[in-house]
Coordinates of C-alpha atoms in Angstrom, one line a residue:
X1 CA 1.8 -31.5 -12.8
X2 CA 3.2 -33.3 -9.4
X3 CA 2.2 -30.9 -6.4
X4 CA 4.7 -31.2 -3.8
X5 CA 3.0 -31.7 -0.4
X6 CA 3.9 -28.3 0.9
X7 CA 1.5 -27.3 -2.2
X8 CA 4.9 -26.3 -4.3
X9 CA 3.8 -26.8 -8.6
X10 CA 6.7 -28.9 -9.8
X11 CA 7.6 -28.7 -13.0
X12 CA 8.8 -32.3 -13.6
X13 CA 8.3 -35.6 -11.7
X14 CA 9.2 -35.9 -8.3
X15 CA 11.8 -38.2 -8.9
X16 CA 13.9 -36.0 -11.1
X17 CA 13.2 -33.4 -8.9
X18 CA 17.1 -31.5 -7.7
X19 CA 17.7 -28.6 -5.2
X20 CA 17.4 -25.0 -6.6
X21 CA 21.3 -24.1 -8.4
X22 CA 22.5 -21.0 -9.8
X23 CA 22.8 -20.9 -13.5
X24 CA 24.2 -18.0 -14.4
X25 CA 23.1 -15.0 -16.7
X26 CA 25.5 -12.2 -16.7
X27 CA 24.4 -9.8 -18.8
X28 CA 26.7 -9.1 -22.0
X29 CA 27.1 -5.3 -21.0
X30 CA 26.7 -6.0 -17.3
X31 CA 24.8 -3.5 -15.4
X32 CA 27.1 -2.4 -13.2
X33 CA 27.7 1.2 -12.0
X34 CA 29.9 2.5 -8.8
X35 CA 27.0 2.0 -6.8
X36 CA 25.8 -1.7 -7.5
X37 CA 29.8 -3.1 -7.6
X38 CA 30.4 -6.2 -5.6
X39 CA 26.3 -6.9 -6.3
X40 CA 25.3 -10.6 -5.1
X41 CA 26.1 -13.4 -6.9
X42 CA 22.2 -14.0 -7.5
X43 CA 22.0 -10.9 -9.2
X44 CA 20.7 -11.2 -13.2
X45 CA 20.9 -15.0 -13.2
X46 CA 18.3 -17.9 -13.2
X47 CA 17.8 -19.8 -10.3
X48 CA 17.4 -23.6 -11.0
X49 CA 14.8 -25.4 -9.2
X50 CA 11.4 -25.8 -7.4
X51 CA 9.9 -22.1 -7.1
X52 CA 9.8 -22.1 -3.0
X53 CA 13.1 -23.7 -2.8
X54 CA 14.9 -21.5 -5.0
X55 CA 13.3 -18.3 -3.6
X56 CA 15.0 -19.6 -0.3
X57 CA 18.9 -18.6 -1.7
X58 CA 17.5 -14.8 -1.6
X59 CA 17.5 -12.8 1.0
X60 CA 14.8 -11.4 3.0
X61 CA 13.8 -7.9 1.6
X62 CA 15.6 -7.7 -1.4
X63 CA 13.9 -7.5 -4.8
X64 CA 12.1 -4.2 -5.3
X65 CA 9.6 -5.8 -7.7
X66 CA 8.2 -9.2 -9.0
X67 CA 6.2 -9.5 -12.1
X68 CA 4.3 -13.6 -11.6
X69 CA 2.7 -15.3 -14.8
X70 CA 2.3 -18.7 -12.8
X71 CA 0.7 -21.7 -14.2
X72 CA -3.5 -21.3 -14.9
X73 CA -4.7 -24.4 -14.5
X74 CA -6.4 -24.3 -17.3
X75 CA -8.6 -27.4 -17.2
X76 CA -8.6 -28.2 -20.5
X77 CA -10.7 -31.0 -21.7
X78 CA -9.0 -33.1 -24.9
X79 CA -7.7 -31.3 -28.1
X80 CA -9.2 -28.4 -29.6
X81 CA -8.8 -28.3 -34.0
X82 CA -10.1 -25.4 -35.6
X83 CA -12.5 -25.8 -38.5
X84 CA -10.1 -27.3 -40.9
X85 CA -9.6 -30.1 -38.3
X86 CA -6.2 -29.1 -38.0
X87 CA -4.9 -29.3 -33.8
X88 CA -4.2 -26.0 -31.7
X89 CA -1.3 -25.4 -30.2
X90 CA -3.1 -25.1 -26.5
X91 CA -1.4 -25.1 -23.4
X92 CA -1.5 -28.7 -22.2
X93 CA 1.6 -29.0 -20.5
X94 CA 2.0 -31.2 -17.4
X95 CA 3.5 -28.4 -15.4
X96 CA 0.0 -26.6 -15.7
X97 CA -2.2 -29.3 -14.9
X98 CA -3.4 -30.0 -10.8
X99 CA -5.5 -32.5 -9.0
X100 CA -7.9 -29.9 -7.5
X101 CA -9.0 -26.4 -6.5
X102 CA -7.5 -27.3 -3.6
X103 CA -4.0 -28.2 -4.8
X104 CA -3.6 -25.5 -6.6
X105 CA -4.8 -23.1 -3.7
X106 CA -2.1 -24.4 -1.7
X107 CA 0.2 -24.0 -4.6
X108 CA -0.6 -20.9 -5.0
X109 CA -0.5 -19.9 -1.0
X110 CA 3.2 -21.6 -1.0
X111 CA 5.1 -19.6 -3.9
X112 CA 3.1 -16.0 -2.6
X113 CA 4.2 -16.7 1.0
X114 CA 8.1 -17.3 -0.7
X115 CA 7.6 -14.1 -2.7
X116 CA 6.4 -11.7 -0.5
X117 CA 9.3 -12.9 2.1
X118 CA 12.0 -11.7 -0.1
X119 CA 9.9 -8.7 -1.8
X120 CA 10.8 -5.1 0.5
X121 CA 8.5 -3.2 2.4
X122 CA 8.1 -0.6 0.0
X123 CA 8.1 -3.1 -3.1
X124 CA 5.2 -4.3 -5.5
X125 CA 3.6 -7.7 -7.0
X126 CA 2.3 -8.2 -10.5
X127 CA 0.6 -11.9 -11.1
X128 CA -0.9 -12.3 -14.8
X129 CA -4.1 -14.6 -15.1
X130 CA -7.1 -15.7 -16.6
X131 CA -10.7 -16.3 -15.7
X132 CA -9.3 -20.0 -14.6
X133 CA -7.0 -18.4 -12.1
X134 CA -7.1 -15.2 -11.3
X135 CA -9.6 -14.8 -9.2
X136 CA -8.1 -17.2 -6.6
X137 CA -4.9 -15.8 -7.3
X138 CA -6.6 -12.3 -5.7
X139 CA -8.4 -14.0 -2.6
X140 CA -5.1 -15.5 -1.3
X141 CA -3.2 -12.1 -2.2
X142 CA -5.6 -10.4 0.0
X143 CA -5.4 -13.1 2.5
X144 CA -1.7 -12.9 3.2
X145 CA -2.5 -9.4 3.6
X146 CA -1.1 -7.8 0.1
X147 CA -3.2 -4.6 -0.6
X148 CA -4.4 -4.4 -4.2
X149 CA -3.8 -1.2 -6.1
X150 CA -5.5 -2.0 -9.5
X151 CA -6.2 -4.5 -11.9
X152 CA -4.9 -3.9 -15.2
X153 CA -6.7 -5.5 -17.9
X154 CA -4.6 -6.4 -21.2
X155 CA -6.8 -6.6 -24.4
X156 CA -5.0 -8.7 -27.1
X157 CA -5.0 -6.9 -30.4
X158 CA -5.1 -10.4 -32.0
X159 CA -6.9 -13.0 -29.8
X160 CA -7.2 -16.9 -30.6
X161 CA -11.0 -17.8 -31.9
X162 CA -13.4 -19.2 -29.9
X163 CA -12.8 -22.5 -32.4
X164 CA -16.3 -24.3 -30.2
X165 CA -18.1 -21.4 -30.8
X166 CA -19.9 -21.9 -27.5
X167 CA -17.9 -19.3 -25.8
X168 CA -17.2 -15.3 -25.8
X169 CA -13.9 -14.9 -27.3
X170 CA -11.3 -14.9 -24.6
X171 CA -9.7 -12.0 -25.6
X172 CA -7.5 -10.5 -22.3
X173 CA -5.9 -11.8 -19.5
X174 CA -6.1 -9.5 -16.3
X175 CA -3.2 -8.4 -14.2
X176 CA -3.1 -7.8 -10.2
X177 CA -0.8 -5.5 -9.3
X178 CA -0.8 -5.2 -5.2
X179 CA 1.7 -3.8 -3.1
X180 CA 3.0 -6.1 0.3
X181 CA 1.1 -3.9 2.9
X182 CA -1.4 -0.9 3.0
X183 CA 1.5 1.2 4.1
X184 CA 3.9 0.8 1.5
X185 CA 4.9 3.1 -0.6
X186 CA 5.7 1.8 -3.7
X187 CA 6.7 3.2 -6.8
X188 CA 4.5 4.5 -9.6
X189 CA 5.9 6.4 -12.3
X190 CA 2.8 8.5 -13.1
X191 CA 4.6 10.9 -15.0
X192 CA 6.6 9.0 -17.0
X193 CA 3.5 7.0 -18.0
X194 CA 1.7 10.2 -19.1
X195 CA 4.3 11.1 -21.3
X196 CA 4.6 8.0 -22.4
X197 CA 0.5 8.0 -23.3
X198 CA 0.9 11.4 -25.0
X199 CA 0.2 13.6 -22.1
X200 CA -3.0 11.5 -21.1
X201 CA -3.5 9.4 -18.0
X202 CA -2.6 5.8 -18.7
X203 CA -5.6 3.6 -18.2
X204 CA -6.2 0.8 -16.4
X205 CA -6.8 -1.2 -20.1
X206 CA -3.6 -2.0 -22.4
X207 CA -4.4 -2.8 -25.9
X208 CA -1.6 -5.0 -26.9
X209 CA -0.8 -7.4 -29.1
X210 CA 0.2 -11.1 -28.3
X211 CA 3.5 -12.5 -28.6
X212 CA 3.6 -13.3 -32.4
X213 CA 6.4 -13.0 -35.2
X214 CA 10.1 -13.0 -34.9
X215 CA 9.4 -12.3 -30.9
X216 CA 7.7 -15.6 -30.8
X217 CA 11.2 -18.0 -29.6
X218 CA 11.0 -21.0 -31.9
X219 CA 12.7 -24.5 -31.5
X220 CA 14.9 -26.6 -34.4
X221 CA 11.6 -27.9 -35.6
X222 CA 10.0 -24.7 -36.1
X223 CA 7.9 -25.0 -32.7
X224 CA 7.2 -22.7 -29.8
X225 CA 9.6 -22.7 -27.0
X226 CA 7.2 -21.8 -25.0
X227 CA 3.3 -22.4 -25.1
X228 CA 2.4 -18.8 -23.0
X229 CA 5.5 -16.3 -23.8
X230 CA 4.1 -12.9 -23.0
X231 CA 5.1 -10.1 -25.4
X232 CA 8.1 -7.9 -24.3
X233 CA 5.7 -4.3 -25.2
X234 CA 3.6 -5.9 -21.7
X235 CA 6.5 -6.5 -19.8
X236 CA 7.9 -2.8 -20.8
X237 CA 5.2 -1.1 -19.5
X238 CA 4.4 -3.3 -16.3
X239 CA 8.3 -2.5 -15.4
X240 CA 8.0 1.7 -16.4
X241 CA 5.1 1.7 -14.5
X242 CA 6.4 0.3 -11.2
X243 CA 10.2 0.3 -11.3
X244 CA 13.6 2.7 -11.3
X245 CA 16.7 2.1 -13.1
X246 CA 18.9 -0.1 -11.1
X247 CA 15.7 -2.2 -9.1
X248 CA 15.8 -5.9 -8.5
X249 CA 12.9 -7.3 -10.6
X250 CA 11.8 -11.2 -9.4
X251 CA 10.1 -13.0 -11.8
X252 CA 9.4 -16.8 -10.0
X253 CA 8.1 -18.3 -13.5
X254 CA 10.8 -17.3 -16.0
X255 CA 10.2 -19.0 -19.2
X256 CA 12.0 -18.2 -21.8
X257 CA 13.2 -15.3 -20.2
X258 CA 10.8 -12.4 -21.3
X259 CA 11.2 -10.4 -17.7
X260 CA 14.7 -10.5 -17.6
X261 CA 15.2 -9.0 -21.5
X262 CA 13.0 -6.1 -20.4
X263 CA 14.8 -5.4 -17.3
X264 CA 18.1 -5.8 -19.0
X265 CA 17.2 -3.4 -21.8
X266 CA 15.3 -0.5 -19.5
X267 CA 18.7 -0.8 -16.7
X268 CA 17.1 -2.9 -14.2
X269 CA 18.6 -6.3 -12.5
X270 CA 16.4 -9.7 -13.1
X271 CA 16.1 -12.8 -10.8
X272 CA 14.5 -15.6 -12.2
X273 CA 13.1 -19.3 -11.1
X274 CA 12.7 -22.0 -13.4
X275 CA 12.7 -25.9 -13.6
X276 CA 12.9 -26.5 -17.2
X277 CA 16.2 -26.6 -18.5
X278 CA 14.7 -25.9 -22.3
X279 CA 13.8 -23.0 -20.9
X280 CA 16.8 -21.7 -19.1
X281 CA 18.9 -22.2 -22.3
X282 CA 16.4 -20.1 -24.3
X283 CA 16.4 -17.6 -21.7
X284 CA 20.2 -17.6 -22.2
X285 CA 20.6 -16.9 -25.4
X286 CA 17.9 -14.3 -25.7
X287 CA 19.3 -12.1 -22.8
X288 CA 22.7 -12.7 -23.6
X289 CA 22.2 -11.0 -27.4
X290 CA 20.3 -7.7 -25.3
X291 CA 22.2 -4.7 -25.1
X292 CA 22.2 -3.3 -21.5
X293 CA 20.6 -0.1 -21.0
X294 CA 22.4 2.3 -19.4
X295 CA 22.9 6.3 -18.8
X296 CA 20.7 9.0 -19.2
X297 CA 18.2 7.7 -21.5
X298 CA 17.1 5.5 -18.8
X299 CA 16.3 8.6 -16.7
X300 CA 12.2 8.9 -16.1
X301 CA 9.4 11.4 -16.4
X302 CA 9.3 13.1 -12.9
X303 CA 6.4 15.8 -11.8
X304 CA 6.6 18.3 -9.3
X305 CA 5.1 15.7 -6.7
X306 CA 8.8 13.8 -7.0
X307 CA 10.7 16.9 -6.3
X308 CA 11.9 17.6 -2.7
X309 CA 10.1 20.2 -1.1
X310 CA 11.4 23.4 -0.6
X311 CA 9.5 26.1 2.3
X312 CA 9.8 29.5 1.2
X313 CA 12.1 30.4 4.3
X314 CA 14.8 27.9 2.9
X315 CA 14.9 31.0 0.4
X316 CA 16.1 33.2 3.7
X317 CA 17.9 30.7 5.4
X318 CA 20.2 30.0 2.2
X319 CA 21.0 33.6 1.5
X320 CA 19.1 33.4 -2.1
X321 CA 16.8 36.2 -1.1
X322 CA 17.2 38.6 1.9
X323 CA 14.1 39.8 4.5
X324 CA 12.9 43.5 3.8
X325 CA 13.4 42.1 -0.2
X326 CA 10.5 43.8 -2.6
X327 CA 8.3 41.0 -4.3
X328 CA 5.4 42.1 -6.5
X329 CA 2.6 40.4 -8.9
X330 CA 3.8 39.6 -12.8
X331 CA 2.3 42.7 -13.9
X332 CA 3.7 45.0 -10.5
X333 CA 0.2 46.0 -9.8
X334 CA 0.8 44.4 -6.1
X335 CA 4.0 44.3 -3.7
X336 CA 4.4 42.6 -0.8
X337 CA 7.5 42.7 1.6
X338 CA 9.6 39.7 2.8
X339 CA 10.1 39.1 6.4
X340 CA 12.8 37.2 8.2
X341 CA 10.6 34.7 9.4
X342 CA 9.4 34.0 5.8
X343 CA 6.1 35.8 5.9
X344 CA 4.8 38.3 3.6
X345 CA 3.1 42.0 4.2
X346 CA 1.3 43.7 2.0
X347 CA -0.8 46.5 3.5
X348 CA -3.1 45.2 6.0
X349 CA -2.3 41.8 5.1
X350 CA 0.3 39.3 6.4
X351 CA 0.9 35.3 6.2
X352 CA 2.7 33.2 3.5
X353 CA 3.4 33.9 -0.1
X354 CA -0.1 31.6 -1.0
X355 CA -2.4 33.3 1.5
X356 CA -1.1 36.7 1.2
X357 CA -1.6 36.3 -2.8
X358 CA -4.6 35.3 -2.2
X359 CA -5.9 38.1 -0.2
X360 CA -4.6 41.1 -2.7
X361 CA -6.2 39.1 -5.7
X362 CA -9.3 38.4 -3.6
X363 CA -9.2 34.9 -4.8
X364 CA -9.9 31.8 -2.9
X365 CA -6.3 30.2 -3.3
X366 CA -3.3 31.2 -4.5
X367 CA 0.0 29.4 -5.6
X368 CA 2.5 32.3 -4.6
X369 CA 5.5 31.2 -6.1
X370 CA 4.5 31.9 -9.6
X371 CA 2.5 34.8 -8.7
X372 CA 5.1 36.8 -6.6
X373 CA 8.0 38.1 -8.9
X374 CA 11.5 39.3 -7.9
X375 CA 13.1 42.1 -9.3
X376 CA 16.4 41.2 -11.4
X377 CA 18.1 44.1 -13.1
X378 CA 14.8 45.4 -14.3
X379 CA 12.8 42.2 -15.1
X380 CA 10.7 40.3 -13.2
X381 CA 11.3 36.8 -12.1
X382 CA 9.3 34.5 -10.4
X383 CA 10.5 33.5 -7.0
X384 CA 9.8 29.7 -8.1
X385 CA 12.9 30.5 -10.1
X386 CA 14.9 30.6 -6.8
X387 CA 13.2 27.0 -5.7
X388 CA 14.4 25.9 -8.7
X389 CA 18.2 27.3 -8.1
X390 CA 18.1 25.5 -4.7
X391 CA 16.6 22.2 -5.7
X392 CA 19.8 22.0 -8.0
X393 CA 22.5 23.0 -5.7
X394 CA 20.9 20.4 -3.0
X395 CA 21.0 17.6 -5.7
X396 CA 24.5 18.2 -6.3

């Protein structure tokens, strides 16, 4: 691999290196919607070139999320066979070979500095890595002043042998995922993802399988595009967990074009960098045969933490419930009486619907708007119903 002396990874000699171009991949059923009409002429297409120069024809602040699998540098040291003597198909490409440490250091520095120009405040980062990488990778994160949120370790269902046998295994490949500053506030999808585990936490470990099968992109001879494709299940849930329908998803090493099928399929809009033209035209032709995703089954998983907060006096102010109104407990054993200023009193007690339901339990803690009920034509109803009624009429 040549490394530029701005520390830039080139991924063919400097001689036959060109200025970034767009090379464009519409999408078949383009995402477009009312909203993103007129989008930038960048938007889901591959950017031709060198990875800082082409990061250059973006804006500042304008992808909502990158997922990064940049080269390893994997020192490897001659062929590897397995026992049979037959060769292994190892990565050995030029573009993932460097001088030193210190080159790639500096090529790392260079294409994080590019990212993190055009990434928005409120954005996220996700670089994939080995032991030969990624702990570098995490230093100069940290250094440009990227706050890491986890790492995400991906166990491969179906590793490659240790062939030597002088070795573990190497059976996962960790993930960083950071977010541009401490004070962003970037999207996680927490409920979404615990639907999508079955109601359980997702974990911080994702047992997945490597890119094998008729996923694996294969050339005229029957060979691999692509010596590290990533399997698309890993992209799914990188871009679930970290990105809304509609988001501008950067991915500065394209390949064959894993990121932007994902994004494609889940509704999102892709950016890609890449040098080699072999892989551009794979990219093509897989992302052109994705259908877009689109309506409401791209809709996610929200909790009650995503909903707009609604005080109880929003109840008064909006005419759904009037002061000197009658609330009791689900089983009308206590009553309390609404005030204008949105207060509660019940006997000798007074404060807000928590405290004063509280205080007639004699409980620590109360959440008051499924214990006080409203009387409706002879049933009770929980006043949460009348959140509920206002949270829809304000999203309307």
């Amino acid at each position: 691999m040549t490394v530029l002396r701005t520390g830039v990874s080139s991924r063919t000699p400097l001689k036959t290196r060109s200025s970034a171009s767009l090379t464009s991949v519409r999408p078949t059923s383009p995402l477009e919607t009312p909203e993103t009409a007129g989008q930038p002429s960048w938007l889901n297409t591959i950017l031709k070139g060198d990875c800082v120069a082409a990061l250059e024809k973006l804006p500042a602040k304008s992808v909502d999320l990158v997922f990064a699998d940049p080269p390893y540098n994997l020192q490897l040291g001659g062929d590897l066979h397995r026992p049979d003597q037959s060769k292994v198909d190892a990565c050995d490409d030029h573009w993932d070979q460097f001088a030193s440490f210190e080159a790639y250091d500096a090529f790392t520095r260079a294409w994080l500095m590019a990212v993190k120009r055009v990434l928005k405040k409120d954005g996220s980062i996700w670089v994939i890595g080995s032991y030969h990488n990624i702990f570098r990778v995490g230093a100069i994160l940290q250094d440009l002043g990227f706050w890491i949120l986890n790492d995400i370790v991906w166990l491969k269902s179906n590793p490659m042998p240790n062939f030597r046998g002088k070795r573990f295994t190497n059976a996962h490949e960790t993930m960083i995922w950071a977010a541009p500053s401490r004070e962003a506030k970037y999207t996680f999808n927490y409920d979404a993802l615990k639907t999508f585990n079955d109601d359980l936490q997702m974990r911080s470990d994702w047992q997945l399988p490597l890119c094998t099968g008729s996923e694996r992109l294969k050339d005229e001879d029957g060979q691999k595009v692509h010596p590290t494709q990533k399997p698309e299940s890993l992209l799914y849930r990188v871009l679930t967990a970290s990105s809304k329908p509609g988001d501008v998803v950067l991915d500065p090493f394209f390949g064959t074009g894993t990121t932007g099928a994902v994004a494609k399929r889940l509704g999102r809009n892709f950016v890609g960098v890449e040098r080699e033209e072999a892989y551009i035209e794979a990219a093509r032709k897989r992302i052109d045969a994705i259908e877009a995703g689109s309506g409401a089954s791209l809709d996610m998983q929200k909790g009650k933490r995503a909903e707009p907060r609604i005080p109880f006096g929003s109840l008064l102010e909006t005419g759904l419930l009037a002061p000197g109104t009658e609330l009791t407990c689900p089983k009308g054993k206590h009553q309390a009486v609404v005030r204008a200023d949105g207060s509660l009193i019940s006997g000798s007690h007074s404060g807000s619907i928590h405290k004063v339901g509280a205080l007639v339990q004699g409980a620590e803690a109360c959440n008051g708007w499924t214990f006080w009920h409203i009387n409706d034509n002879g049933a009770r109803n929980p006043v949460d119903d009348l959140r509920k009624l206002l949270r829809s009429r304000l999203a309307e």
